[in-house]
PDB file of C-alpha atoms in Angstrom:
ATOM      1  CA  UNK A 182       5.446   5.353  -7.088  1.00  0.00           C
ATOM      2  CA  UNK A 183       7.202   5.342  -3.804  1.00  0.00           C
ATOM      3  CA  UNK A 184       6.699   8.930  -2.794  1.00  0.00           C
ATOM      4  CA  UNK A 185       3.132   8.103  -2.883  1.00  0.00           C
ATOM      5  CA  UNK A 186       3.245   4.603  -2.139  1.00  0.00           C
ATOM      6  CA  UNK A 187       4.862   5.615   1.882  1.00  0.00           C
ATOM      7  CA  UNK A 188       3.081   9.334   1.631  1.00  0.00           C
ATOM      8  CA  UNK A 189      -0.120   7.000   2.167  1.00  0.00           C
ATOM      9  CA  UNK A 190       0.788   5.633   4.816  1.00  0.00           C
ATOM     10  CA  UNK A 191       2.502   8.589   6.683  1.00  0.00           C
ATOM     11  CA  UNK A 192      -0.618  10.516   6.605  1.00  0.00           C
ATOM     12  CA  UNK A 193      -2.130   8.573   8.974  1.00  0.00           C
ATOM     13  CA  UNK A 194       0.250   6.250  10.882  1.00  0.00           C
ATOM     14  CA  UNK A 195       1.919   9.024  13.461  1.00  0.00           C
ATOM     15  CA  UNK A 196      -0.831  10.728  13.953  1.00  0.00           C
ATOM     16  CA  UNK A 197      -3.664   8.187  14.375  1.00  0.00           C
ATOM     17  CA  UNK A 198      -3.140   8.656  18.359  1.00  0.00           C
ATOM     18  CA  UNK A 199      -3.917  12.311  18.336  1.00  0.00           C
ATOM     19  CA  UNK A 200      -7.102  11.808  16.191  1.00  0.00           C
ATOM     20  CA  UNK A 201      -8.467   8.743  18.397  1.00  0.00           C
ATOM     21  CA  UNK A 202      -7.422  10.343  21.940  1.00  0.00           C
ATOM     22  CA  UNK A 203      -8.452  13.740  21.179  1.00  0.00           C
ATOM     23  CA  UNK A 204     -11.096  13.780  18.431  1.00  0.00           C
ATOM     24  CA  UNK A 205     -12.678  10.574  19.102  1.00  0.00           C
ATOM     25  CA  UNK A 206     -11.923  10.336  22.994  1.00  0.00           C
ATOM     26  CA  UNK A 207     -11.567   6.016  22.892  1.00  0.00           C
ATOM     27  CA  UNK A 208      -9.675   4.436  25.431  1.00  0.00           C
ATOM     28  CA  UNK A 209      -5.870   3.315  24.761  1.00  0.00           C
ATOM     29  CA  UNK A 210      -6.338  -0.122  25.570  1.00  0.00           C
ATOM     30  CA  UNK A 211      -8.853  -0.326  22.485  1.00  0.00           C
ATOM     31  CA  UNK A 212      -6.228   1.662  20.673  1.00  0.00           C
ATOM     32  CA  UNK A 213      -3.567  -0.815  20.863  1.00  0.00           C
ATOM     33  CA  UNK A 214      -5.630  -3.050  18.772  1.00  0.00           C
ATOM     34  CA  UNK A 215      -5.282  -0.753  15.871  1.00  0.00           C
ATOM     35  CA  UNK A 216      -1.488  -1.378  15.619  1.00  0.00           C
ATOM     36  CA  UNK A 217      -1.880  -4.934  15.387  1.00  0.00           C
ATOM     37  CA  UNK A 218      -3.858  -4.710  12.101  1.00  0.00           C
ATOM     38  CA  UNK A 219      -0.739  -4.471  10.315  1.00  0.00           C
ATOM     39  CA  UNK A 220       1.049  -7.713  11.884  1.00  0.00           C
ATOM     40  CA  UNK A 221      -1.872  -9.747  11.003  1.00  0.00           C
ATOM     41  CA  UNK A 222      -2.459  -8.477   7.631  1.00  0.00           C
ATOM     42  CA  UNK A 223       1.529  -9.086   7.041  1.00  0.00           C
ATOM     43  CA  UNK A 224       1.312 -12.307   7.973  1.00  0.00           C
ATOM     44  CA  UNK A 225      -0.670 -13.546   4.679  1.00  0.00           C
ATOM     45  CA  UNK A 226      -1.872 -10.961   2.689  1.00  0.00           C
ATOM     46  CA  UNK A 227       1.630 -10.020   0.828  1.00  0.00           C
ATOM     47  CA  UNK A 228       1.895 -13.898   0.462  1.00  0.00           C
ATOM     48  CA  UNK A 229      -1.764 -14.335  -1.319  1.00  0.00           C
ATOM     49  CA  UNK A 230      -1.440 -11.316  -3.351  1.00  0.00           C
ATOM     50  CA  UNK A 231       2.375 -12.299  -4.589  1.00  0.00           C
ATOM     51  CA  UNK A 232       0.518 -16.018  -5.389  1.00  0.00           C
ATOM     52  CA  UNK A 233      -2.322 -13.745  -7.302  1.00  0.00           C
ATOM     53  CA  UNK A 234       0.171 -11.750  -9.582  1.00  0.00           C
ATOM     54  CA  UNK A 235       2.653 -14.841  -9.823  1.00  0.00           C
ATOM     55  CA  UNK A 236      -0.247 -16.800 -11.671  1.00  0.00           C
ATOM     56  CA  UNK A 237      -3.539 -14.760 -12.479  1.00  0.00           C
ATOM     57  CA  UNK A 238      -2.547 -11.234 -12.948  1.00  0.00           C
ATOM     58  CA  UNK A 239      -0.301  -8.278 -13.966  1.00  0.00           C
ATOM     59  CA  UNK A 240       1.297  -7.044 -10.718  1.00  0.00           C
ATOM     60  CA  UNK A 241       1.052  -3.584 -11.502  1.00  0.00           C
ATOM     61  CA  UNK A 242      -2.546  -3.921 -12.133  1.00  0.00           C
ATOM     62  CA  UNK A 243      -3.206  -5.859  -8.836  1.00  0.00           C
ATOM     63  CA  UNK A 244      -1.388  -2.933  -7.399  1.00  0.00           C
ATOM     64  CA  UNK A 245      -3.699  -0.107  -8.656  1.00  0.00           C
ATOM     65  CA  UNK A 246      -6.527  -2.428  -7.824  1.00  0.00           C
ATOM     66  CA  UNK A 247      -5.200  -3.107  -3.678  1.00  0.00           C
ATOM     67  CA  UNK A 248      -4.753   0.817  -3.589  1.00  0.00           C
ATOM     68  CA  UNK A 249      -8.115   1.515  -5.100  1.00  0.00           C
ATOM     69  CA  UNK A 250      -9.340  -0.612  -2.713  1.00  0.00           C
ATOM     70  CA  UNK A 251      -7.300   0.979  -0.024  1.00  0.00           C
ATOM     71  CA  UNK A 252      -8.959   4.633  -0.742  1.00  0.00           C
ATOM     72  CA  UNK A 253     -12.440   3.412  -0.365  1.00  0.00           C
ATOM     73  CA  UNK A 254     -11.612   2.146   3.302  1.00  0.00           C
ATOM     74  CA  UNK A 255      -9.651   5.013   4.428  1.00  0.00           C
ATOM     75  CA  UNK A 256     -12.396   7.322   3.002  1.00  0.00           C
ATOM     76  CA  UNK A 257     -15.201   5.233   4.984  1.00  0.00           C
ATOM     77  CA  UNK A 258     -12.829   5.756   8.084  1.00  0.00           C
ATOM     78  CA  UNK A 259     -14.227   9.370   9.333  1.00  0.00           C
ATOM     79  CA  UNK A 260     -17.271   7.413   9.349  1.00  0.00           C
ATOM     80  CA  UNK A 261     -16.966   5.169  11.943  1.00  0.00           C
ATOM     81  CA  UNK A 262     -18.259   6.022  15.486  1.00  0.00           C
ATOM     82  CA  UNK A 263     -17.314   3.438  17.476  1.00  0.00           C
ATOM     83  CA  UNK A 264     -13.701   1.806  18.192  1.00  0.00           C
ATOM     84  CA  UNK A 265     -14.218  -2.071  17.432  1.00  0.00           C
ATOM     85  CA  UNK A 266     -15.735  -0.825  13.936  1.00  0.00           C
ATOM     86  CA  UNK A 267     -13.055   1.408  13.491  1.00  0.00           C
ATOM     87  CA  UNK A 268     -10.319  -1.541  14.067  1.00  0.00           C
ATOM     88  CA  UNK A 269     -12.030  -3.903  11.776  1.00  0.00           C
ATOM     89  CA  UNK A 270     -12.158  -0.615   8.679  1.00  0.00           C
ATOM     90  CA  UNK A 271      -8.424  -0.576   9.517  1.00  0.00           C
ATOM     91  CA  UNK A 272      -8.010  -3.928   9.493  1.00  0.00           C
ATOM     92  CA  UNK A 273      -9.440  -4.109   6.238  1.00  0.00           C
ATOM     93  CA  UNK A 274      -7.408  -1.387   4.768  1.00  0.00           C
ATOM     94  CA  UNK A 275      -4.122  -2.762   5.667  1.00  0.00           C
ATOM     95  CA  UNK A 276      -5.363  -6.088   4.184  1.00  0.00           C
ATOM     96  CA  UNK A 277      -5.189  -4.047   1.041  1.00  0.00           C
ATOM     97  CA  UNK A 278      -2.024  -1.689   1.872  1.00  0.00           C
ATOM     98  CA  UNK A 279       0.212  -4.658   3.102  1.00  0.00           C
ATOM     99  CA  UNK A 280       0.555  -6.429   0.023  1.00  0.00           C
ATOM    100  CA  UNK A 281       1.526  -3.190  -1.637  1.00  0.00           C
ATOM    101  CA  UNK A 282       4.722  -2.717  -0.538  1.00  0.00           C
ATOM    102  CA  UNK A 283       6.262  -5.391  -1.843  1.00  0.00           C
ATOM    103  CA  UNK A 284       3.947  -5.686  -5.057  1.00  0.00           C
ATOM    104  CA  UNK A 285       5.434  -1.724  -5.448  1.00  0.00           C
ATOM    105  CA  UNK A 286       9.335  -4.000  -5.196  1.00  0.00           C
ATOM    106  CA  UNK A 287       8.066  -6.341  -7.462  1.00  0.00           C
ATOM    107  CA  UNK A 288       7.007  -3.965 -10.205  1.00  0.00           C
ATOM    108  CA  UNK A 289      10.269  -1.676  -9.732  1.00  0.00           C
ATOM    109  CA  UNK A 290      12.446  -4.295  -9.912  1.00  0.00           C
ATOM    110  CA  UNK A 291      10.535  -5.674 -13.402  1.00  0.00           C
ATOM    111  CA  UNK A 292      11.271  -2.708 -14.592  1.00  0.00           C
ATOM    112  CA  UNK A 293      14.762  -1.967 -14.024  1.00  0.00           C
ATOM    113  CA  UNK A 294      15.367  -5.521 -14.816  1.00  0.00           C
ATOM    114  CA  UNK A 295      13.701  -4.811 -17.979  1.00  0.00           C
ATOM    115  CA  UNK A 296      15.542  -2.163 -18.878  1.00  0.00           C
ATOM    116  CA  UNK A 297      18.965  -3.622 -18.297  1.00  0.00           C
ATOM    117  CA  UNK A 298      19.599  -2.083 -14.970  1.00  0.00           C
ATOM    118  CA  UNK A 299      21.681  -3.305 -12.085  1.00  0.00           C
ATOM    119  CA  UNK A 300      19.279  -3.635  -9.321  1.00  0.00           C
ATOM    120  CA  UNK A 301      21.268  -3.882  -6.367  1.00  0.00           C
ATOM    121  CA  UNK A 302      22.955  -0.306  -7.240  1.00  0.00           C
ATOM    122  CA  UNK A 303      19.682   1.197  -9.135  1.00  0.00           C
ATOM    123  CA  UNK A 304      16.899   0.549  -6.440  1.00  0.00           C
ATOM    124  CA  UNK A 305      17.739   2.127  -3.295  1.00  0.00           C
ATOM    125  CA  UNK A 306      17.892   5.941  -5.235  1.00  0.00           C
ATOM    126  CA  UNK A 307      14.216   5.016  -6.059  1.00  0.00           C
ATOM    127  CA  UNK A 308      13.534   3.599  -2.575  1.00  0.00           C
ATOM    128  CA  UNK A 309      14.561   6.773  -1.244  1.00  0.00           C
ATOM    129  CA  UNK A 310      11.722   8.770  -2.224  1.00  0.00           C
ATOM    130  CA  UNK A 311       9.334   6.360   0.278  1.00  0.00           C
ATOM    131  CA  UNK A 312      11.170   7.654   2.967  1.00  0.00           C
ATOM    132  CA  UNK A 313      10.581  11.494   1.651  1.00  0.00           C
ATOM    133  CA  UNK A 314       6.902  10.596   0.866  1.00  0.00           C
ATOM    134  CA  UNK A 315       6.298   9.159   4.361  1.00  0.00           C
ATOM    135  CA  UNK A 316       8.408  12.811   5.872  1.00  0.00           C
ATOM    136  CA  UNK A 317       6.280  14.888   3.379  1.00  0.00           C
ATOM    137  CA  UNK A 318       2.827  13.506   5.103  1.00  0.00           C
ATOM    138  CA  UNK A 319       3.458  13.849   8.090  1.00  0.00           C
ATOM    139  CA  UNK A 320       4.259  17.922   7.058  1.00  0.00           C
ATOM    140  CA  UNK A 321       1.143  17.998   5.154  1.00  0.00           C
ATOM    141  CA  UNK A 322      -0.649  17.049   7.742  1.00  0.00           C
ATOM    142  CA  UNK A 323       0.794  18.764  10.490  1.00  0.00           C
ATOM    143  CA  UNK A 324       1.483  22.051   8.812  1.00  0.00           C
ATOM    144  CA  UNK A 325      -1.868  22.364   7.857  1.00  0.00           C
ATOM    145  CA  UNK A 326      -3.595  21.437  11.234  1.00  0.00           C
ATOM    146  CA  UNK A 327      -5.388  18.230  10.543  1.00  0.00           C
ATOM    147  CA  UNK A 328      -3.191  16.292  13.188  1.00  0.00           C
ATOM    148  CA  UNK A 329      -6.941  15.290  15.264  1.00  0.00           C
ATOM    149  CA  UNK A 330      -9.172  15.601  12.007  1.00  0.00           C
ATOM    150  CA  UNK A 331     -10.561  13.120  10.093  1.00  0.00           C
ATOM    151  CA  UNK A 332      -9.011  14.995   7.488  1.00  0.00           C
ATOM    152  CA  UNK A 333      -5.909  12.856   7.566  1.00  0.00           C
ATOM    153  CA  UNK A 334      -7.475   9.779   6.209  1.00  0.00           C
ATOM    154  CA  UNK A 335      -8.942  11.839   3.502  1.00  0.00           C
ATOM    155  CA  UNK A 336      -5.463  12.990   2.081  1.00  0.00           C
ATOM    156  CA  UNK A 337      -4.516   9.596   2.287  1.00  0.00           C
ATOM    157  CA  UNK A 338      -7.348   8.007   0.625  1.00  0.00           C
ATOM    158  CA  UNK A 339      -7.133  10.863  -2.217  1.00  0.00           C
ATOM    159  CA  UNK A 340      -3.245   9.762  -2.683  1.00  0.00           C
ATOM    160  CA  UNK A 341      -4.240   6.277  -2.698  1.00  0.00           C
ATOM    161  CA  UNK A 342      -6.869   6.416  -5.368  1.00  0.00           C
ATOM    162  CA  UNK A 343      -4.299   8.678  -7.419  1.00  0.00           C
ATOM    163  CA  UNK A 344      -1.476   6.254  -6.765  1.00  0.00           C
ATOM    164  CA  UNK A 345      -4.202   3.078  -7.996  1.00  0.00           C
ATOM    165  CA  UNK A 346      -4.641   5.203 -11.167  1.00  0.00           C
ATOM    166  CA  UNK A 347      -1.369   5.571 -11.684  1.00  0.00           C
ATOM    167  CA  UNK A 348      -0.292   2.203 -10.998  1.00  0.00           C
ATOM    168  CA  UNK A 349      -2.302   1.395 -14.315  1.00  0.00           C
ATOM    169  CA  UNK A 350       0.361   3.231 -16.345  1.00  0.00           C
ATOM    170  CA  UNK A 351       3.388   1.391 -14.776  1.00  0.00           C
ATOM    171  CA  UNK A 352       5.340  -0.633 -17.029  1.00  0.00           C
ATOM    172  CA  UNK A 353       3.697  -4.143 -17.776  1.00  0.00           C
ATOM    173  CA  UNK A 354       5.006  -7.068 -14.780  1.00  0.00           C
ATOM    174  CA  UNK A 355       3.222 -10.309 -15.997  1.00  0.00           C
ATOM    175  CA  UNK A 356       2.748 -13.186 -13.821  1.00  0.00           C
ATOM    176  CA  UNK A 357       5.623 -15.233 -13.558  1.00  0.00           C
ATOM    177  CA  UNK A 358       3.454 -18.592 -14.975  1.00  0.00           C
ATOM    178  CA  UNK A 359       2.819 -16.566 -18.078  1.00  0.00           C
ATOM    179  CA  UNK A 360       6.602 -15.906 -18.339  1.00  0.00           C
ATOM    180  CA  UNK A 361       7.407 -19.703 -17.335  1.00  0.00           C
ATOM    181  CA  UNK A 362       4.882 -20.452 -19.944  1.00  0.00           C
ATOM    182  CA  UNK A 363       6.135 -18.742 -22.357  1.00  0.00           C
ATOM    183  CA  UNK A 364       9.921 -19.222 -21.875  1.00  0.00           C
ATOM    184  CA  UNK A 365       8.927 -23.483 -21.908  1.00  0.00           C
ATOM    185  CA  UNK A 366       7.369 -22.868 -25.441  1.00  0.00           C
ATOM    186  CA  UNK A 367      10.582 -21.086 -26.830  1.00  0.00           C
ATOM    187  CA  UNK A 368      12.926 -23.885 -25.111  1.00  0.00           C
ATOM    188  CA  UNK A 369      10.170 -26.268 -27.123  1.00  0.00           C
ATOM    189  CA  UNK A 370      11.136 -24.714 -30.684  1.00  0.00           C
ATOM    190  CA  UNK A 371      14.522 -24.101 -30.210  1.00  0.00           C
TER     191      UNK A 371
END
């Protein structure tokens, strides 16, 4: 889940420069814009989406569904022929990437928690393999040329849609009311 979940992103983040200066030929003061999609979706999309799987869904589902999400905008990316389009398509798709990373925390940690694992020592091995995912991107696409090509946001939105699949087969992380719920009805019995 974290090789993918940071391979997504390293597809694309590095070497969005060469594709807009060289491929697309837009001006840098238009590309400076594109950088600040990711402050302003971090500012309230993790919070709205951690309110949506605290009360209304399975965060693991919510997850596949953001990153399913997330490969139909970076597919419609190539698209684009103009720069304040493009911004707004990569706006869009960090709205759904943002809230990811720490729905991805959320759903680890359920699960080691679930499994009786100490989190503090048992998360950063898995955290770890983000790092490698977002290193093996950026030698995919390098190595294989597609540093200025649209071809970039393709890989990534192919890894996304596999990673939303996938995310359907993660272990179960219920809202927290459902838990609350559920924990207040025991206490009730007991």
């Amino acid at each position: 889940m974290n090789f993918l979940q940071f391979f997504i992103w390293g597809s694309w983040l590095i070497t969005i420069g060469v594709y807009w200066f060289q491929n697309k030929r837009w001006s840098g003061s238009e590309f400076g814009a594109i950088f600040s999609t990711m402050g302003i979706s971090a500012i309230f999309m993790p919070a709205l989406m951690g309110i949506i799987s605290d009360r209304f869904i399975n965060a693991e589902k919510l997850y596949g569904i953001l990153h399913i999400l997330g490969a139909v905008s970076l597919f419609s990316l190539p698209l684009v022929d103009n720069p304040t389009t493009f911004f707004w398509v990569i706006l869009v798709n960090m709205f759904f990437y943002m809230p990811t990373l720490s729905l991805s925390i959320t759903v680890a940690y359920s699960a080691l928690k679930s499994a009786q694992k100490d989190v503090v020592k048992d998360y950063p091995p898995i955290r770890i393999w983000g790092t490698i995912g977002f290193i093996a991107a950026l030698w995919v696409v390098s190595l294989s040329g597609n540093e200025a090509s649209s071809n970039q946001f393709y890989i990534a939105s192919a890894v996304s849609l596999a990673l939303g699949i996938y995310a359907f087969t993660l272990p179960k992380c219920p809202p927290l009311r459902t838990e609350l719920i559920r924990s207040h009805l025991l206490m009730r019995w007991v």
